[in-house]
PDB file of C-alpha atoms (C1' of nucleotides) in Angstrom:
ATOM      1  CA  UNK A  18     136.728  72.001 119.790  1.00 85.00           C
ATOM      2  CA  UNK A  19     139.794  73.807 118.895  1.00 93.00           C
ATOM      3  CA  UNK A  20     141.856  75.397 121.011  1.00 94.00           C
ATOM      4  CA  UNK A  21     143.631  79.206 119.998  1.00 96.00           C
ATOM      5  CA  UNK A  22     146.822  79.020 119.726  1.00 96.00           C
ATOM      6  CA  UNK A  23     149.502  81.303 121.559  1.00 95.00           C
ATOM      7  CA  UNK A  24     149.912  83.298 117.880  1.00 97.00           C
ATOM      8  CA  UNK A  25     146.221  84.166 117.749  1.00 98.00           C
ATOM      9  CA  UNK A  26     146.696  86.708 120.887  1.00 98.00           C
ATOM     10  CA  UNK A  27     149.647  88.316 118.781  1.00 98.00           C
ATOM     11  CA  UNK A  28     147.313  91.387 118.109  1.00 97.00           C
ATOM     12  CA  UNK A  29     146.374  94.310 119.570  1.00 97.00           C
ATOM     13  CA  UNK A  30     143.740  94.134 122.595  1.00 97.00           C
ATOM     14  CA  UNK A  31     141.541  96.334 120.580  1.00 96.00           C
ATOM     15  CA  UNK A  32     141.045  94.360 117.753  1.00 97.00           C
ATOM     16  CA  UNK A  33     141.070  90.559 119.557  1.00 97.00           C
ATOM     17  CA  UNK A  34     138.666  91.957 121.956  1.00 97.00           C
ATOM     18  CA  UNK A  35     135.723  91.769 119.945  1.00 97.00           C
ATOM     19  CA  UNK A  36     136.873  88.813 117.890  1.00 98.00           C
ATOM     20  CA  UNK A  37     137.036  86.898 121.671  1.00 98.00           C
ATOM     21  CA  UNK A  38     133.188  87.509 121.752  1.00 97.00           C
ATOM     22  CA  UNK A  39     131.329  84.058 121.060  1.00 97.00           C
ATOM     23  CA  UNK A  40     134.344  82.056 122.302  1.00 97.00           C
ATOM     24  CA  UNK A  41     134.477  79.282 124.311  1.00 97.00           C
ATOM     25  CA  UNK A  42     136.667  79.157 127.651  1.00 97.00           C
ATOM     26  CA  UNK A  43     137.183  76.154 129.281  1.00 97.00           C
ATOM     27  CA  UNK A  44     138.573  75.180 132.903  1.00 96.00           C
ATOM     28  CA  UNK A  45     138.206  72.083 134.124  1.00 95.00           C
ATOM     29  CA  UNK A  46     134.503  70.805 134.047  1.00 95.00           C
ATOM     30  CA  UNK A  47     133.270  74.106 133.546  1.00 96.00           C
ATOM     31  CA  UNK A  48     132.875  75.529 130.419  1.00 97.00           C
ATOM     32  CA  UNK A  49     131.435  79.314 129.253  1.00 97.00           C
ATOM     33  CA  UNK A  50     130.941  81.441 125.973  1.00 97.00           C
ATOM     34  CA  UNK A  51     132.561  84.829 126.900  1.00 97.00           C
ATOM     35  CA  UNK A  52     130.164  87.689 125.917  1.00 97.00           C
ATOM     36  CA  UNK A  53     131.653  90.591 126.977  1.00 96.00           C
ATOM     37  CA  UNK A  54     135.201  91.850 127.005  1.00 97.00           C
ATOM     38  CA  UNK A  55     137.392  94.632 127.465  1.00 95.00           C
ATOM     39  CA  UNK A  56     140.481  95.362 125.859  1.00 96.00           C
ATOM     40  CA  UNK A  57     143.780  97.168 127.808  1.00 96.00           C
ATOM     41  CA  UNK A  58     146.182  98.986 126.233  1.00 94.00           C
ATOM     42  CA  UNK A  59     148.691 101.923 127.282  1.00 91.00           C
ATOM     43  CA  UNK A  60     145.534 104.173 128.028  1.00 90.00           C
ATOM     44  CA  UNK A  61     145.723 105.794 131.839  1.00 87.00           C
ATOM     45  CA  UNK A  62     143.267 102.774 132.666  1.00 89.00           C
ATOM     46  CA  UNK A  63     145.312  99.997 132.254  1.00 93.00           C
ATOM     47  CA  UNK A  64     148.236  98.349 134.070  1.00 95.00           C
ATOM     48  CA  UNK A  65     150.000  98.929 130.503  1.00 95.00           C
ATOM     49  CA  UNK A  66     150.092 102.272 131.001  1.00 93.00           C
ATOM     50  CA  UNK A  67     152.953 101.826 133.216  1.00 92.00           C
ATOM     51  CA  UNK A  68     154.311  98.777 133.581  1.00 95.00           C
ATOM     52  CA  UNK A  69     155.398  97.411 137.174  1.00 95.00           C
ATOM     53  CA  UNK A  70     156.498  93.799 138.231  1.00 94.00           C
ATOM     54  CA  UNK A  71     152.601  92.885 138.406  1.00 95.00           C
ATOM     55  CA  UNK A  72     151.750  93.877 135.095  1.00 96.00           C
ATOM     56  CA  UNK A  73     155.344  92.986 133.188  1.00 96.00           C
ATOM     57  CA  UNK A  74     153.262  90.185 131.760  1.00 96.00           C
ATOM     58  CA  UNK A  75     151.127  92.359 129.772  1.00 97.00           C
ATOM     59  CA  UNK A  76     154.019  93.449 127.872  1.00 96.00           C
ATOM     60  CA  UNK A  77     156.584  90.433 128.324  1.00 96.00           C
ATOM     61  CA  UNK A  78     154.177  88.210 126.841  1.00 97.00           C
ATOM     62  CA  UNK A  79     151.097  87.182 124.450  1.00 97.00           C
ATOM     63  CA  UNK A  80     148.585  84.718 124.864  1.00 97.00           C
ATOM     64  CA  UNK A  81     148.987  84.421 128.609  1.00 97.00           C
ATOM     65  CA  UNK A  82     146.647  84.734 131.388  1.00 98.00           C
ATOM     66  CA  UNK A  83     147.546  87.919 133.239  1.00 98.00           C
ATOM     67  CA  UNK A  84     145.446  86.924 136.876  1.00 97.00           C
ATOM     68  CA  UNK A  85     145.377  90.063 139.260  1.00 97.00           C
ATOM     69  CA  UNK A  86     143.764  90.683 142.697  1.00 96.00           C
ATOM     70  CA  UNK A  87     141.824  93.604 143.645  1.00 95.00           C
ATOM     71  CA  UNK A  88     139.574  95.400 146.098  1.00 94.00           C
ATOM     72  CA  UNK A  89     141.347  92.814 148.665  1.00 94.00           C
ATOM     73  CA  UNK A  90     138.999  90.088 147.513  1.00 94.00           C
ATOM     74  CA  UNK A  91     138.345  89.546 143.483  1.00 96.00           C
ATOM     75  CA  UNK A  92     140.395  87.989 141.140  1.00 97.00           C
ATOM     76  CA  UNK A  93     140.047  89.871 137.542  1.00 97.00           C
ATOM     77  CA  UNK A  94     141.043  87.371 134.571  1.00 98.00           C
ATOM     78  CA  UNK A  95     142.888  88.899 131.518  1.00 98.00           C
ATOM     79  CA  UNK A  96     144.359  87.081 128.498  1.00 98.00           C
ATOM     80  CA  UNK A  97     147.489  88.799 127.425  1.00 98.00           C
ATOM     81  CA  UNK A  98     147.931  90.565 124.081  1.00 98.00           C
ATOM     82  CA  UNK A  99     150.252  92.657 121.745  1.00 97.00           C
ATOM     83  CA  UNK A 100     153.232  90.931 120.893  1.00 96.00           C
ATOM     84  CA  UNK A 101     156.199  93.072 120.865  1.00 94.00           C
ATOM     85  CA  UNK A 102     153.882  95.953 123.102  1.00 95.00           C
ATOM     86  CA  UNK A 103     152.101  95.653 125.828  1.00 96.00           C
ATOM     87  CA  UNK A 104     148.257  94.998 126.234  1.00 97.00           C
ATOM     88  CA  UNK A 105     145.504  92.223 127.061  1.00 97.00           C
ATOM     89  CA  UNK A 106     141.832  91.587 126.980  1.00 98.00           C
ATOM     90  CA  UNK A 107     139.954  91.399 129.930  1.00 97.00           C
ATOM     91  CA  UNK A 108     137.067  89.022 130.227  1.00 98.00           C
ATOM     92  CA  UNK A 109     133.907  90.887 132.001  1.00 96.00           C
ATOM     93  CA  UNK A 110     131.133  88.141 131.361  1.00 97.00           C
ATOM     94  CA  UNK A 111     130.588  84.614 130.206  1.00 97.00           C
ATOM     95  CA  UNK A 112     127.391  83.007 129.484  1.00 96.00           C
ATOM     96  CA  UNK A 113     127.669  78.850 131.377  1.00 96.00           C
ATOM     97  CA  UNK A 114     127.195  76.025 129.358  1.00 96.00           C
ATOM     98  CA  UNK A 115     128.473  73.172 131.155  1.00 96.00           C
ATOM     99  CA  UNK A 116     129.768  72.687 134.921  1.00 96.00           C
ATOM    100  CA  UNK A 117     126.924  75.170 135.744  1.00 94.00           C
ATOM    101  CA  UNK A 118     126.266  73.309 139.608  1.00 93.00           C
ATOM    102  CA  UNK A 119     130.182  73.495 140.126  1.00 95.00           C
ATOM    103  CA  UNK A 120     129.663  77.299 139.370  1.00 95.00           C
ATOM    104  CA  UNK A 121     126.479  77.021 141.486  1.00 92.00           C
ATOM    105  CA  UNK A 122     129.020  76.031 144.365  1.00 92.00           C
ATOM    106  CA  UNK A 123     131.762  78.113 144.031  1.00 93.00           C
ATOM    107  CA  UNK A 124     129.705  81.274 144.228  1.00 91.00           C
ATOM    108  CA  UNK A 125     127.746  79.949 147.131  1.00 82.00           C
ATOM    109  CA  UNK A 126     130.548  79.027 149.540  1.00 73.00           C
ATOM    110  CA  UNK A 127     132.036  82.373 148.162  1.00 68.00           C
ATOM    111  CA  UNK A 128     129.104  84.502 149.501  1.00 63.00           C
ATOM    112  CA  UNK A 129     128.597  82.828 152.564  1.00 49.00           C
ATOM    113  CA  UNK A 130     132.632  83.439 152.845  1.00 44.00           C
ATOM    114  CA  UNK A 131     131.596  87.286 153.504  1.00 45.00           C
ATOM    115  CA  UNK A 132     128.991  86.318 156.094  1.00 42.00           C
ATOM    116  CA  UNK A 133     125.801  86.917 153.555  1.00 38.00           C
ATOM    117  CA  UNK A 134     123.218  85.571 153.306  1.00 40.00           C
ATOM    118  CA  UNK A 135     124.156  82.550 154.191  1.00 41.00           C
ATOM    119  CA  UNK A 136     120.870  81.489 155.968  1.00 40.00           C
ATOM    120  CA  UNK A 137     119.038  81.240 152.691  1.00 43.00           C
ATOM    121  CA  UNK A 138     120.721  78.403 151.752  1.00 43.00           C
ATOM    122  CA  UNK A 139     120.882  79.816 148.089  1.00 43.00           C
ATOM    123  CA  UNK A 140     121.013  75.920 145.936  1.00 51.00           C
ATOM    124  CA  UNK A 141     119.431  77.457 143.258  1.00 67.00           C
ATOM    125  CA  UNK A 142     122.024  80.482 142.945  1.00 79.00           C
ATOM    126  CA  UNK A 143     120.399  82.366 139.725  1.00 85.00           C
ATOM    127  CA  UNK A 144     122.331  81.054 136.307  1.00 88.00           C
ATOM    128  CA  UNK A 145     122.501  84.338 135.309  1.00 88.00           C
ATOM    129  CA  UNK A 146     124.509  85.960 137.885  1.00 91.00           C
ATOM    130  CA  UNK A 147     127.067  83.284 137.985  1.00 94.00           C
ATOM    131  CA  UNK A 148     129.401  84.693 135.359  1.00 95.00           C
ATOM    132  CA  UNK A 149     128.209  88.175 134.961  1.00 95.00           C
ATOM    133  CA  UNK A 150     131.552  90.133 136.029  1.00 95.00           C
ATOM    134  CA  UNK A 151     134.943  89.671 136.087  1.00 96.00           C
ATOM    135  CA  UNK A 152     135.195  88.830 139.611  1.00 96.00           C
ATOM    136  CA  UNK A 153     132.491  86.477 139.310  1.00 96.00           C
ATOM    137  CA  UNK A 154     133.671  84.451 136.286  1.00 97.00           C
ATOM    138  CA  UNK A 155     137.375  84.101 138.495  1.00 97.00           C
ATOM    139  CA  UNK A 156     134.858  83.279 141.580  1.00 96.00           C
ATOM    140  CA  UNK A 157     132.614  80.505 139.136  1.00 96.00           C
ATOM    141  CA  UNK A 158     135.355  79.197 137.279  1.00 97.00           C
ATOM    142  CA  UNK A 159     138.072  79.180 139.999  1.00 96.00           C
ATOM    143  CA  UNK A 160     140.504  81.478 138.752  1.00 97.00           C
ATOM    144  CA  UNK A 161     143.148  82.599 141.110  1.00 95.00           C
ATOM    145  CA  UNK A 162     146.415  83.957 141.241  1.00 94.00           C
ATOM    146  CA  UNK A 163     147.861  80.290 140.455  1.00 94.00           C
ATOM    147  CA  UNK A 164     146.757  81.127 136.853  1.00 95.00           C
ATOM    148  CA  UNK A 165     148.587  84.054 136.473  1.00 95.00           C
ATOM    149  CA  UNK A 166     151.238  84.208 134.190  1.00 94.00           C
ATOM    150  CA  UNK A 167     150.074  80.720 132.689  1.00 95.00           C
ATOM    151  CA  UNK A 168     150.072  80.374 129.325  1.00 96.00           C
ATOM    152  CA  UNK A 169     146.209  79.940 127.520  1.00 96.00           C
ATOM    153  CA  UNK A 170     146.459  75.960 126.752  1.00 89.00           C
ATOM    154  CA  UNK A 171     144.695  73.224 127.017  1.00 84.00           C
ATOM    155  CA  UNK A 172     143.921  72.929 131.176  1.00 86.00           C
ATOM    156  CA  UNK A 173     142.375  76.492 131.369  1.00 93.00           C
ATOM    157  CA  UNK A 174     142.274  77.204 127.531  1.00 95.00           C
ATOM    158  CA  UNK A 175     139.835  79.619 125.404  1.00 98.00           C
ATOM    159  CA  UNK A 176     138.606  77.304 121.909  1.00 97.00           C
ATOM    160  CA  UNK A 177     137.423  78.674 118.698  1.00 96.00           C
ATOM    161  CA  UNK A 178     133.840  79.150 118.085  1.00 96.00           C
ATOM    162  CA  UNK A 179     132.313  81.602 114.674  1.00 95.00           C
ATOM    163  CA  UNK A 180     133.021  85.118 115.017  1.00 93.00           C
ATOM    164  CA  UNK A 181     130.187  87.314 116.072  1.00 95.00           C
ATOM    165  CA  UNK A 182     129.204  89.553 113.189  1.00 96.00           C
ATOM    166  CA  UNK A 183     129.705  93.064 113.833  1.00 95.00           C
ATOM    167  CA  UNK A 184     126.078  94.130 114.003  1.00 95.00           C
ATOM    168  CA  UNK A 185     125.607  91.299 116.296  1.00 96.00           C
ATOM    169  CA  UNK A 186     128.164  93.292 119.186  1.00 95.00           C
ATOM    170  CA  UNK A 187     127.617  96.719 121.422  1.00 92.00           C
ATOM    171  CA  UNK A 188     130.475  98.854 121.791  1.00 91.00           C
ATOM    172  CA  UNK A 189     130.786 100.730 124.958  1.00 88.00           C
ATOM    173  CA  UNK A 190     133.050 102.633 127.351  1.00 84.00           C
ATOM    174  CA  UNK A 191     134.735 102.166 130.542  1.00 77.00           C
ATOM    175  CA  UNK A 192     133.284 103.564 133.372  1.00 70.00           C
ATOM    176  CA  UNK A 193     135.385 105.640 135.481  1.00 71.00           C
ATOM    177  CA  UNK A 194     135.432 107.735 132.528  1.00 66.00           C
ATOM    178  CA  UNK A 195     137.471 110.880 134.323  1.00 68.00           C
ATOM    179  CA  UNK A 196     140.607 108.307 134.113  1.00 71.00           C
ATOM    180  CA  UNK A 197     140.229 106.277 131.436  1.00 71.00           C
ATOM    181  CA  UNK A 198     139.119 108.995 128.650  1.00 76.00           C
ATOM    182  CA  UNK A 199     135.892 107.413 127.889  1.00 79.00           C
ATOM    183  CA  UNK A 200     137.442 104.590 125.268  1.00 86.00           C
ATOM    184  CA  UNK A 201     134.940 102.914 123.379  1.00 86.00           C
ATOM    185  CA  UNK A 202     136.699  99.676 124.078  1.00 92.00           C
ATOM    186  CA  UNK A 203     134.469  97.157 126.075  1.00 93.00           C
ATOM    187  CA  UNK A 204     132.141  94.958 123.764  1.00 95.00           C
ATOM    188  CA  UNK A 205     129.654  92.675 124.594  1.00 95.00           C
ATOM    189  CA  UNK A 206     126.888  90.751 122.667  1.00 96.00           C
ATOM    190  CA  UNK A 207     123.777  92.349 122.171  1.00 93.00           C
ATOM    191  CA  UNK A 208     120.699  90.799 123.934  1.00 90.00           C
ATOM    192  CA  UNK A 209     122.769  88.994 126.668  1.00 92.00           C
ATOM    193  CA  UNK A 210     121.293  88.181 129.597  1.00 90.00           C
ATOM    194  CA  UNK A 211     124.816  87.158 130.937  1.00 93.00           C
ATOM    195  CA  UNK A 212     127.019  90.723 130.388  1.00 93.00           C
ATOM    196  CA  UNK A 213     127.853  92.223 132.958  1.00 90.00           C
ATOM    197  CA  UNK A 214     125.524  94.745 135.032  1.00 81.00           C
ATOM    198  CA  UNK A 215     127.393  97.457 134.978  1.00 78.00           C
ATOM    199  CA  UNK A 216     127.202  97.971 131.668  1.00 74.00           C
ATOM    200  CA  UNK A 217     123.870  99.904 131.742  1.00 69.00           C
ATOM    201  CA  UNK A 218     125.787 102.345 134.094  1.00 67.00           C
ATOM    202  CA  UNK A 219     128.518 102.883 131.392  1.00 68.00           C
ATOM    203  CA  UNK A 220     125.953 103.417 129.216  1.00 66.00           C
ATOM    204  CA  UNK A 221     123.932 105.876 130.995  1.00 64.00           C
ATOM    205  CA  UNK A 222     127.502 107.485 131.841  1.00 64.00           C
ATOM    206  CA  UNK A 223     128.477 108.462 128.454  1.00 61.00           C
ATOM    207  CA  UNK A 224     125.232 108.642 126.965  1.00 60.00           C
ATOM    208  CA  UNK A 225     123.084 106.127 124.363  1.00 54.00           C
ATOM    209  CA  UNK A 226     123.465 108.315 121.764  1.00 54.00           C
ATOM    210  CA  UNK A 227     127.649 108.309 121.816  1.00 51.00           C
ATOM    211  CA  UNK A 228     127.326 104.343 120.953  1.00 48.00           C
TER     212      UNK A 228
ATOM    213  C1'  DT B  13     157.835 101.607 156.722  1.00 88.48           C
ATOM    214  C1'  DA B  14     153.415 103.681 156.198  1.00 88.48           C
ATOM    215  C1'  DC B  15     149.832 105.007 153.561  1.00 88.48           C
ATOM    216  C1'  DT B  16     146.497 105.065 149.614  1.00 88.48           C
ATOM    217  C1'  DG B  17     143.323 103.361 146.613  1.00 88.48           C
ATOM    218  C1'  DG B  18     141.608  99.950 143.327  1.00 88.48           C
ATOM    219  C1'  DA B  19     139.745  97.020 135.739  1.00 88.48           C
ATOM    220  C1'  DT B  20     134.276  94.766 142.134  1.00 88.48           C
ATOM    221  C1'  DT B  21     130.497  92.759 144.405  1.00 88.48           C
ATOM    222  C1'  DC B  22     126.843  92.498 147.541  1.00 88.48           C
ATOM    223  C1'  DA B  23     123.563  93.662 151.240  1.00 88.48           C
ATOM    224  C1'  DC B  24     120.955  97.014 152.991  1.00 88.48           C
ATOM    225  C1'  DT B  25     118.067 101.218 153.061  1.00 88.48           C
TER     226       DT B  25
ATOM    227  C1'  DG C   8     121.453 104.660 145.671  1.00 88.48           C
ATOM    228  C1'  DT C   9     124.953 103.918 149.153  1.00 88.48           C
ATOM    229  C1'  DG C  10     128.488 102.030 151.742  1.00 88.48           C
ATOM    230  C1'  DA C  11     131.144  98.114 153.515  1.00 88.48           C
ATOM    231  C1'  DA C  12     134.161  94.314 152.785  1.00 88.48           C
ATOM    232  C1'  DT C  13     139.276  93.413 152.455  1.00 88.48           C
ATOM    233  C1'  DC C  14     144.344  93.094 151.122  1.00 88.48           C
ATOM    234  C1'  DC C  15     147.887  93.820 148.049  1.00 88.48           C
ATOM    235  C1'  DA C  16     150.584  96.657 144.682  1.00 88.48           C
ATOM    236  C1'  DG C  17     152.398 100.898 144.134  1.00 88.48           C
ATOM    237  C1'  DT C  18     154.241 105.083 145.866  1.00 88.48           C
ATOM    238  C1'  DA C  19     156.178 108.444 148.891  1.00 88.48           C
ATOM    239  C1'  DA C  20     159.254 109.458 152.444  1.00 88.48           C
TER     240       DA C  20
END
DNA sequence: TACTGGATTCACT
DNA sequence: GTGAATCCAGTAA
């Protein structure tokens, strides 16, 4: 396996995003094919939009991971993009391939972290809903703010794999779309079980017949 | 310094 | 379908 160099995330977001379906990213023992991501520009969505010392990596740099923490307990996972601008690619959902009972762990002792439900013991934590969000990928593969700012390399890399043919990806929107003016910028792989959940809500949001 | 709200997730009803 | 969890960045004063 090969991993993408720093000038492959010289684009813009909009374009890698899709191309980033099918890839392979790799931390430690645990290893995922990302099928669904989201790409950040200077829309009113993104931390592009205006840039502040949290998000000065999105526009400082390309080929980074730009780590950020939010509803005072996720970590959200974004690989930086745009040289000379200001963007990056958020990863939403990866199917697991290998380091799956590490992943098991992580989002056990996570949940039971909040007090849930804790008494069931869960060992056999469903496959699919270990990497089916953003938070949950940074909870599986454990991303924190440590990553941040690192560049994409070999210890927490992202390695080539084919490109996904184009009628082989779903395009769809964000879903607060009041703020983010409903960009058709989040793709996923059609027929994954692993994408995120949320993505029949966007769907339903702006309607099946707008994709 | 104080306040507001968020690129989410999960349990509960 | 709804609301709670939880804390930090950003903003206003």
């Amino acid at each position: 396996m090969k991993a993408l160099p720093r000038s492959w995330f010289e684009g813009d977001a909009v374009a890698l995003a899709p191309r980033l379906l099918g890839k392979v990213v790799k931390k430690g023992s645990c290893v995922g094919i990302i099928v669904e991501t989201e790409a950040y520009t200077v829309d009113p969505a993104s931390h592009a939009f205006k840039i502040t010392p949290r998000s000065a990596p999105m526009r400082d740099t390309w080929g980074h991971w730009y780590v950020y923490f939010t509803y005072g307990m996720h970590f959200c996972a974004n690989v930086t993009t745009n040289k000379g601008g200001a963007g990056a690619v958020l990863i939403r959902a990866v199917e697991p391939v290998e380091g799956i009972p590490t992943m098991q762990k992580r989002r056990t002792t996570s949940l039971k972290l909040r007090g849930a439900d804790a008494r069931s013991g869960k060992s056999d934590f469903p496959e699919r809903a270990l990497c089916n969000g953003p938070a949950k990928f940074c909870q599986a593969f454990g991303i924190t703010g440590r990553e941040n700012g690192q560049p994409v390399g070999e210890a927490f890399g992202i390695y080539d794999a084919p490109e996904i043919p184009k009628s082989d990806f779903g395009i769809s929107g964000r879903i607060d779309i009041k703020k983010s003016t409903e960009l058709p910028w989040r793709f996923y792989i059609k027929g994954s079980p692993f994408v995120s959940p949320v993505r029949n809500q966007i769907i339903n949001r702006i309607g099946r017949s707008a994709l």
